[in-house]
Amino acid sequence: METLQILQILWFFLIGVLFIGYSILDGFDLGIGAMLPFLAKDKKDISTLFTAIGPVWDGNEVWLLTGGGALFAAFPHVYATVFSGFYLALMLVLFALIFRAVSLEFWSLDEARRTIWKWAFAIGSFLPALLFGVALGNVILGIPLDDRMEFTGTFFTLLRPYPLAIGLLGLSAILLQGCTYGALKTAGELHDRLVAAGRKIIVGYAVLFVFAGVLSGIFIPGSMGNIPAWVCAAIVLASLAMTAVRIGTGKGLSAFFLSSLSFTGLWGIAGSLQFPNLVRATGGDQLNLSIYNTSSSQLTLTVMLIIALIGMPVVIGYTIYSYRVFKGKIVL
């Protein structure tokens, strides 16, 4: 195998790791935000949940920026195609994240309009949680591309049944992340509500997972014969079962890790179905955007790898340190 091929494969997995890290870490604060109006009964509950995510939520989004930057540098044609084709959806995500950040600050300062800022935070969390999964479902299923690697569909092309099902599955995984992390950080009635919500979400998560699997068998030929995808599917189901047992038993950290493992399994399935493609084309395999026909040069991938080997331990170390500093239950 040539050096360039090795680097292309390596960067496929490294970018996957970055997106997994983002899903796990920003997933829980998106999940808490999306459920905020339904879980928090008063100002104290909202303050508790905001305090639980406040010190870490903006650091969690570094993983998304890093993943997007790595995609741009390693596979620029994919970056250009996805960001131009999904432009409207990504603008919705961007504005949602902006309102989310603003509402978190204004809620504590603008007492007269706290209800507005609460719902702004919830909607700003819900939209990205749903649309990230819809985007992933589209690149797995395939989007209309021409021979210049340009998207030829419309915004409504993205709203097909399979991507919407993947979007709902991703949303359920994010909501479960929010419940397990919230239960880890809270006590009393708020903790109990998070645990009860988590148990219900696990059921919905499992149903959506099976439904998405059936749709994959229908819409993606050959997916049922993908052995790595079946292994990852077993990890997802086993993790969900163990999360259901652990959540609310005083073993909150293990429940959060198990929920995160199920999320990792979902990404494993996506990677197994995609490799070596990054974006499938509905017009035929010859139009697919793969790691081989969209990558940067060998020199670029090598320099990026050196930077990653230096920078990633710093990012991981900082993440671990920040969570250790702010560990423990939130008591107001």
GROMACS .gro file of C-alpha atoms in nm:
model
  332
    1MET     CA    1   0.000   0.000   0.000
    2GLU     CA    2   0.136   0.343  -0.094
    3THR     CA    3   0.213   0.609   0.165
    4LEU     CA    4  -0.059   0.840   0.028
    5GLN     CA    5  -0.321   0.565   0.064
    6ILE     CA    6  -0.217   0.500   0.422
    7LEU     CA    7  -0.248   0.870   0.503
    8GLN     CA    8  -0.589   0.892   0.335
    9ILE     CA    9  -0.720   0.598   0.537
   10LEU     CA   10  -0.564   0.733   0.856
   11TRP     CA   11  -0.731   1.071   0.812
   12PHE     CA   12  -1.067   0.904   0.747
   13PHE     CA   13  -1.045   0.752   1.095
   14LEU     CA   14  -0.895   1.060   1.263
   15ILE     CA   15  -1.176   1.282   1.139
   16GLY     CA   16  -1.420   1.018   1.260
   17VAL     CA   17  -1.260   1.032   1.605
   18LEU     CA   18  -1.299   1.410   1.613
   19PHE     CA   19  -1.669   1.389   1.524
   20ILE     CA   20  -1.720   1.114   1.783
   21GLY     CA   21  -1.557   1.336   2.044
   22TYR     CA   22  -1.785   1.622   1.948
   23SER     CA   23  -2.096   1.404   1.955
   24ILE     CA   24  -2.019   1.269   2.301
   25LEU     CA   25  -1.916   1.596   2.461
   26ASP     CA   26  -2.134   1.858   2.298
   27GLY     CA   27  -2.407   1.597   2.272
   28PHE     CA   28  -2.487   1.610   2.640
   29ASP     CA   29  -2.520   1.990   2.656
   30LEU     CA   30  -2.728   1.993   2.337
   31GLY     CA   31  -2.944   1.722   2.495
   32ILE     CA   32  -2.986   1.911   2.819
   33GLY     CA   33  -3.067   2.228   2.627
   34ALA     CA   34  -3.328   2.060   2.406
   35MET     CA   35  -3.507   1.916   2.711
   36LEU     CA   36  -3.465   2.222   2.934
   37PRO     CA   37  -3.827   2.352   2.924
   38PHE     CA   38  -3.962   2.005   3.003
   39LEU     CA   39  -3.720   1.908   3.281
   40ALA     CA   40  -3.669   2.236   3.467
   41LYS     CA   41  -3.969   2.329   3.678
   42ASP     CA   42  -3.835   2.653   3.824
   43LYS     CA   43  -3.548   2.902   3.823
   44LYS     CA   44  -3.337   2.683   4.054
   45ASP     CA   45  -3.362   2.384   3.816
   46ILE     CA   46  -3.259   2.597   3.519
   47SER     CA   47  -2.969   2.747   3.715
   48THR     CA   48  -2.857   2.398   3.815
   49LEU     CA   49  -2.857   2.270   3.457
   50PHE     CA   50  -2.684   2.581   3.326
   51THR     CA   51  -2.422   2.549   3.597
   52ALA     CA   52  -2.371   2.183   3.504
   53ILE     CA   53  -2.284   2.266   3.144
   54GLY     CA   54  -2.166   2.626   3.176
   55PRO     CA   55  -1.794   2.563   3.239
   56VAL     CA   56  -1.755   2.310   2.957
   57TRP     CA   57  -2.006   2.366   2.675
   58ASP     CA   58  -1.796   2.613   2.473
   59GLY     CA   59  -1.489   2.392   2.507
   60ASN     CA   60  -1.694   2.100   2.375
   61GLU     CA   61  -1.757   2.289   2.051
   62VAL     CA   62  -1.383   2.303   1.985
   63TRP     CA   63  -1.415   1.941   1.872
   64LEU     CA   64  -1.659   2.046   1.597
   65LEU     CA   65  -1.430   2.326   1.479
   66THR     CA   66  -1.134   2.090   1.480
   67GLY     CA   67  -1.325   1.824   1.289
   68GLY     CA   68  -1.448   2.075   1.031
   69GLY     CA   69  -1.097   2.218   0.993
   70ALA     CA   70  -0.947   1.872   0.951
   71LEU     CA   71  -1.209   1.785   0.688
   72PHE     CA   72  -1.131   2.107   0.501
   73ALA     CA   73  -0.755   2.045   0.504
   74ALA     CA   74  -0.757   1.669   0.438
   75PHE     CA   75  -1.049   1.638   0.195
   76PRO     CA   76  -1.117   1.987   0.056
   77HIS     CA   77  -1.347   1.871  -0.227
   78VAL     CA   78  -1.579   1.703   0.024
   79TYR     CA   79  -1.580   2.012   0.243
   80ALA     CA   80  -1.668   2.232  -0.055
   81THR     CA   81  -1.944   2.000  -0.179
   82VAL     CA   82  -2.109   1.946   0.159
   83PHE     CA   83  -2.092   2.305   0.277
   84SER     CA   84  -2.228   2.443  -0.051
   85GLY     CA   85  -2.494   2.173  -0.093
   86PHE     CA   86  -2.613   2.189   0.267
   87TYR     CA   87  -2.580   2.567   0.283
   88LEU     CA   88  -2.929   2.653   0.410
   89ALA     CA   89  -2.931   2.371   0.666
   90LEU     CA   90  -2.586   2.470   0.793
   91MET     CA   91  -2.693   2.835   0.821
   92LEU     CA   92  -2.985   2.720   1.036
   93VAL     CA   93  -2.739   2.531   1.255
   94LEU     CA   94  -2.508   2.832   1.275
   95PHE     CA   95  -2.784   3.073   1.377
   96ALA     CA   96  -2.917   2.818   1.627
   97LEU     CA   97  -2.573   2.786   1.789
   98ILE     CA   98  -2.539   3.167   1.800
   99PHE     CA   99  -2.877   3.211   1.968
  100ARG     CA  100  -2.791   2.927   2.203
  101ALA     CA  101  -2.473   3.098   2.317
  102VAL     CA  102  -2.641   3.436   2.351
  103SER     CA  103  -2.941   3.300   2.543
  104LEU     CA  104  -2.719   3.126   2.797
  105GLU     CA  105  -2.569   3.462   2.893
  106PHE     CA  106  -2.884   3.672   2.866
  107TRP     CA  107  -3.092   3.437   3.079
  108SER     CA  108  -2.891   3.535   3.386
  109LEU     CA  109  -2.896   3.908   3.304
  110ASP     CA  110  -3.236   3.980   3.148
  111GLU     CA  111  -3.476   3.869   3.420
  112ALA     CA  112  -3.783   4.019   3.252
  113ARG     CA  113  -3.744   3.797   2.946
  114ARG     CA  114  -3.610   3.478   3.098
  115THR     CA  115  -3.882   3.264   2.943
  116ILE     CA  116  -3.783   3.385   2.596
  117TRP     CA  117  -3.416   3.308   2.657
  118LYS     CA  118  -3.502   2.967   2.800
  119TRP     CA  119  -3.688   2.871   2.484
  120ALA     CA  120  -3.419   3.027   2.264
  121PHE     CA  121  -3.163   2.802   2.433
  122ALA     CA  122  -3.390   2.500   2.389
  123ILE     CA  123  -3.459   2.563   2.019
  124GLY     CA  124  -3.094   2.653   1.960
  125SER     CA  125  -3.002   2.314   2.104
  126PHE     CA  126  -3.277   2.112   1.935
  127LEU     CA  127  -3.211   2.223   1.577
  128PRO     CA  128  -2.842   2.125   1.561
  129ALA     CA  129  -2.917   1.800   1.746
  130LEU     CA  130  -3.165   1.706   1.472
  131LEU     CA  131  -2.995   1.854   1.164
  132PHE     CA  132  -2.651   1.702   1.227
  133GLY     CA  133  -2.810   1.359   1.203
  134VAL     CA  134  -3.009   1.454   0.893
  135ALA     CA  135  -2.687   1.569   0.725
  136LEU     CA  136  -2.514   1.242   0.814
  137GLY     CA  137  -2.810   1.044   0.682
  138ASN     CA  138  -2.785   1.226   0.350
  139VAL     CA  139  -2.415   1.157   0.297
  140ILE     CA  140  -2.474   0.789   0.381
  141LEU     CA  141  -2.776   0.752   0.154
  142GLY     CA  142  -2.633   0.966  -0.123
  143ILE     CA  143  -2.700   1.310  -0.267
  144PRO     CA  144  -2.732   1.425  -0.630
  145LEU     CA  145  -2.386   1.526  -0.760
  146ASP     CA  146  -2.257   1.609  -1.106
  147ASP     CA  147  -1.921   1.520  -1.254
  148ARG     CA  148  -1.773   1.841  -1.110
  149MET     CA  149  -1.847   1.723  -0.754
  150GLU     CA  150  -2.121   1.984  -0.717
  151PHE     CA  151  -2.455   1.935  -0.541
  152THR     CA  152  -2.746   1.952  -0.788
  153GLY     CA  153  -3.039   1.911  -0.548
  154THR     CA  154  -3.233   2.155  -0.331
  155PHE     CA  155  -3.291   2.199   0.040
  156PHE     CA  156  -3.595   1.971   0.017
  157THR     CA  157  -3.379   1.699  -0.140
  158LEU     CA  158  -3.222   1.663   0.203
  159LEU     CA  159  -3.557   1.596   0.372
  160ARG     CA  160  -3.603   1.238   0.255
  161PRO     CA  161  -3.735   0.960   0.483
  162TYR     CA  162  -3.400   0.790   0.547
  163PRO     CA  163  -3.205   1.105   0.646
  164LEU     CA  164  -3.495   1.216   0.866
  165ALA     CA  165  -3.492   0.877   1.040
  166ILE     CA  166  -3.117   0.909   1.099
  167GLY     CA  167  -3.177   1.262   1.225
  168LEU     CA  168  -3.430   1.136   1.481
  169LEU     CA  169  -3.196   0.854   1.581
  170GLY     CA  170  -2.914   1.103   1.634
  171LEU     CA  171  -3.148   1.328   1.829
  172SER     CA  172  -3.243   1.040   2.061
  173ALA     CA  173  -2.874   0.963   2.120
  174ILE     CA  174  -2.809   1.327   2.206
  175LEU     CA  175  -3.109   1.342   2.441
  176LEU     CA  176  -2.983   1.031   2.619
  177GLN     CA  177  -2.641   1.192   2.655
  178GLY     CA  178  -2.814   1.488   2.816
  179CYS     CA  179  -3.004   1.267   3.058
  180THR     CA  180  -2.703   1.060   3.168
  181TYR     CA  181  -2.479   1.363   3.213
  182GLY     CA  182  -2.756   1.563   3.382
  183ALA     CA  183  -2.826   1.275   3.622
  184LEU     CA  184  -2.453   1.258   3.698
  185LYS     CA  185  -2.443   1.628   3.792
  186THR     CA  186  -2.772   1.676   3.977
  187ALA     CA  187  -2.956   1.550   4.284
  188GLY     CA  188  -3.309   1.541   4.421
  189GLU     CA  189  -3.623   1.578   4.212
  190LEU     CA  190  -3.437   1.716   3.910
  191HIS     CA  191  -3.213   1.409   3.911
  192ASP     CA  192  -3.518   1.184   3.929
  193ARG     CA  193  -3.683   1.360   3.634
  194LEU     CA  194  -3.365   1.319   3.428
  195VAL     CA  195  -3.349   0.948   3.511
  196ALA     CA  196  -3.717   0.897   3.423
  197ALA     CA  197  -3.672   1.084   3.095
  198GLY     CA  198  -3.359   0.881   3.019
  199ARG     CA  199  -3.540   0.549   3.062
  200LYS     CA  200  -3.815   0.660   2.822
  201ILE     CA  201  -3.561   0.789   2.571
  202ILE     CA  202  -3.373   0.457   2.578
  203VAL     CA  203  -3.690   0.283   2.458
  204GLY     CA  204  -3.740   0.535   2.179
  205TYR     CA  205  -3.370   0.518   2.092
  206ALA     CA  206  -3.386   0.139   2.055
  207VAL     CA  207  -3.702   0.155   1.842
  208LEU     CA  208  -3.553   0.421   1.615
  209PHE     CA  209  -3.230   0.220   1.590
  210VAL     CA  210  -3.416  -0.089   1.468
  211PHE     CA  211  -3.627   0.124   1.232
  212ALA     CA  212  -3.314   0.290   1.087
  213GLY     CA  213  -3.160  -0.056   1.043
  214VAL     CA  214  -3.463  -0.173   0.845
  215LEU     CA  215  -3.448   0.139   0.628
  216SER     CA  216  -3.075   0.082   0.572
  217GLY     CA  217  -3.150  -0.265   0.442
  218ILE     CA  218  -3.407  -0.119   0.203
  219PHE     CA  219  -3.224   0.191   0.078
  220ILE     CA  220  -2.856   0.088   0.100
  221PRO     CA  221  -2.785  -0.232  -0.095
  222GLY     CA  222  -2.524  -0.451   0.071
  223SER     CA  223  -2.554  -0.290   0.414
  224MET     CA  224  -2.694  -0.608   0.569
  225GLY     CA  225  -2.377  -0.797   0.473
  226ASN     CA  226  -2.144  -0.546   0.637
  227ILE     CA  227  -1.985  -0.738   0.928
  228PRO     CA  228  -1.819  -0.438   1.104
  229ALA     CA  229  -2.156  -0.260   1.098
  230TRP     CA  230  -2.319  -0.561   1.270
  231VAL     CA  231  -2.046  -0.560   1.537
  232CYS     CA  232  -2.106  -0.191   1.601
  233ALA     CA  233  -2.483  -0.251   1.608
  234ALA     CA  234  -2.430  -0.512   1.881
  235ILE     CA  235  -2.225  -0.255   2.076
  236VAL     CA  236  -2.507  -0.001   2.046
  237LEU     CA  237  -2.775  -0.241   2.172
  238ALA     CA  238  -2.559  -0.382   2.452
  239SER     CA  239  -2.464  -0.031   2.565
  240LEU     CA  240  -2.828   0.079   2.567
  241ALA     CA  241  -2.931  -0.223   2.773
  242MET     CA  242  -2.657  -0.159   3.028
  243THR     CA  243  -2.737   0.213   3.036
  244ALA     CA  244  -3.096   0.127   3.124
  245VAL     CA  245  -2.968  -0.081   3.416
  246ARG     CA  246  -2.713   0.171   3.541
  247ILE     CA  247  -2.898   0.500   3.509
  248GLY     CA  248  -3.048   0.611   3.837
  249THR     CA  249  -2.866   0.348   4.047
  250GLY     CA  250  -2.599   0.575   4.192
  251LYS     CA  251  -2.357   0.472   3.917
  252GLY     CA  252  -2.407   0.782   3.705
  253LEU     CA  253  -2.056   0.793   3.562
  254SER     CA  254  -2.082   0.441   3.421
  255ALA     CA  255  -2.425   0.524   3.273
  256PHE     CA  256  -2.274   0.826   3.098
  257PHE     CA  257  -1.984   0.619   2.964
  258LEU     CA  258  -2.223   0.352   2.838
  259SER     CA  259  -2.441   0.613   2.669
  260SER     CA  260  -2.126   0.753   2.508
  261LEU     CA  261  -2.030   0.403   2.396
  262SER     CA  262  -2.366   0.361   2.222
  263PHE     CA  263  -2.305   0.691   2.041
  264THR     CA  264  -1.960   0.566   1.938
  265GLY     CA  265  -2.126   0.252   1.802
  266LEU     CA  266  -2.357   0.463   1.584
  267TRP     CA  267  -2.056   0.638   1.434
  268GLY     CA  268  -1.891   0.299   1.385
  269ILE     CA  269  -2.190   0.183   1.181
  270ALA     CA  270  -2.179   0.500   0.971
  271GLY     CA  271  -1.807   0.461   0.909
  272SER     CA  272  -1.844   0.094   0.821
  273LEU     CA  273  -2.117   0.168   0.567
  274GLN     CA  274  -1.927   0.460   0.416
  275PHE     CA  275  -1.564   0.351   0.388
  276PRO     CA  276  -1.387   0.444   0.166
  277ASN     CA  277  -1.652   0.697   0.062
  278LEU     CA  278  -1.713   1.024   0.240
  279VAL     CA  279  -2.019   1.128   0.039
  280ARG     CA  280  -2.221   0.894  -0.179
  281ALA     CA  281  -2.377   1.014  -0.504
  282THR     CA  282  -2.722   0.908  -0.619
  283GLY     CA  283  -2.609   0.912  -0.982
  284GLY     CA  284  -2.377   0.613  -0.950
  285ASP     CA  285  -2.064   0.497  -0.770
  286GLN     CA  286  -1.842   0.673  -1.024
  287LEU     CA  287  -1.958   1.008  -0.878
  288ASN     CA  288  -1.897   0.915  -0.514
  289LEU     CA  289  -1.661   1.138  -0.319
  290SER     CA  290  -1.410   0.900  -0.162
  291ILE     CA  291  -1.096   0.945   0.043
  292TYR     CA  292  -0.898   0.866  -0.272
  293ASN     CA  293  -1.041   1.117  -0.519
  294THR     CA  294  -1.092   1.413  -0.284
  295SER     CA  295  -0.785   1.423  -0.060
  296SER     CA  296  -0.510   1.679  -0.036
  297SER     CA  297  -0.156   1.599  -0.137
  298GLN     CA  298   0.069   1.358   0.050
  299LEU     CA  299   0.272   1.650   0.185
  300THR     CA  300  -0.038   1.823   0.323
  301LEU     CA  301  -0.164   1.507   0.490
  302THR     CA  302   0.180   1.442   0.639
  303VAL     CA  303   0.215   1.793   0.781
  304MET     CA  304  -0.139   1.771   0.920
  305LEU     CA  305  -0.057   1.441   1.086
  306ILE     CA  306   0.245   1.593   1.260
  307ILE     CA  307   0.032   1.884   1.382
  308ALA     CA  308  -0.237   1.642   1.501
  309LEU     CA  309   0.015   1.431   1.693
  310ILE     CA  310   0.122   1.746   1.875
  311GLY     CA  311  -0.215   1.915   1.913
  312MET     CA  312  -0.452   1.628   1.992
  313PRO     CA  313  -0.283   1.528   2.321
  314VAL     CA  314  -0.312   1.893   2.427
  315VAL     CA  315  -0.684   1.904   2.345
  316ILE     CA  316  -0.749   1.571   2.517
  317GLY     CA  317  -0.541   1.672   2.818
  318TYR     CA  318  -0.722   2.004   2.854
  319THR     CA  319  -1.061   1.830   2.821
  320ILE     CA  320  -0.974   1.580   3.095
  321TYR     CA  321  -0.836   1.854   3.319
  322SER     CA  322  -1.142   2.079   3.281
  323TYR     CA  323  -1.382   1.797   3.362
  324ARG     CA  324  -1.179   1.701   3.668
  325VAL     CA  325  -1.187   2.059   3.793
  326PHE     CA  326  -1.566   2.085   3.758
  327LYS     CA  327  -1.655   1.730   3.862
  328GLY     CA  328  -1.917   1.652   4.124
  329LYS     CA  329  -2.284   1.728   4.184
  330ILE     CA  330  -2.422   2.079   4.137
  331VAL     CA  331  -2.573   2.202   4.462
  332LEU     CA  332  -2.728   2.550   4.466
   0.00000   0.00000   0.00000
